[in-house]
Amino acid sequence: MDFTGSADHHNQPSLEGRIERHKDFTLVAIRGEIDRDTAGYLDALLGDAEADATAAVVVDLEHVGFLGAAGVRVLATRHDELSRHGQALNLVNYQPHVEAVLRICGLRSPAV
């Protein structure tokens, strides 16, 4: 999987992302850790995806090693924004430890 764009943390890229536009959805694939230092990059990436989405934004979290409170806040805020426009935010392919965070925060369902 070829990722483009990144957020630097201590001169090391700790979050990378790429956007793929499809007919019925926009895919956002993320690799790295989502914490307070990288949440702004995630928010910008989702904002770009949201601008062009026709029905849904699908966030692939398969390569996310950590999801902190700042990342949860970004996902919840973007979910609310998309819902207001009749669109959906779908989280897919999350690791068990990321799933636990999503479940505790009430964001685990496929359509958040």
PDB file of C-alpha atoms in Angstrom, residues 33-39 66-71:
ATOM      1  CA  GLU A  33      -0.213   6.438  15.436  1.00  0.00           C
ATOM      2  CA  ILE A  34      -3.096   8.852  15.932  1.00  0.00           C
ATOM      3  CA  ASP A  35      -2.322  11.001  18.954  1.00  0.00           C
ATOM      4  CA  ARG A  36      -2.391  14.678  19.919  1.00  0.00           C
ATOM      5  CA  ASP A  37       0.602  15.374  17.668  1.00  0.00           C
ATOM      6  CA  THR A  38      -0.938  13.799  14.554  1.00  0.00           C
ATOM      7  CA  ALA A  39      -4.675  14.407  15.054  1.00  0.00           C
ATOM      8  CA  PHE A  66      -2.407   3.649  18.458  1.00  0.00           C
ATOM      9  CA  LEU A  67      -5.611   5.682  18.709  1.00  0.00           C
ATOM     10  CA  GLY A  68      -5.620   8.331  21.425  1.00  0.00           C
ATOM     11  CA  ALA A  69      -8.289  10.709  22.685  1.00  0.00           C
ATOM     12  CA  ALA A  70      -7.390  13.397  20.142  1.00  0.00           C
ATOM     13  CA  GLY A  71      -7.937  10.925  17.304  1.00  0.00           C
TER      14      GLY A  71
END
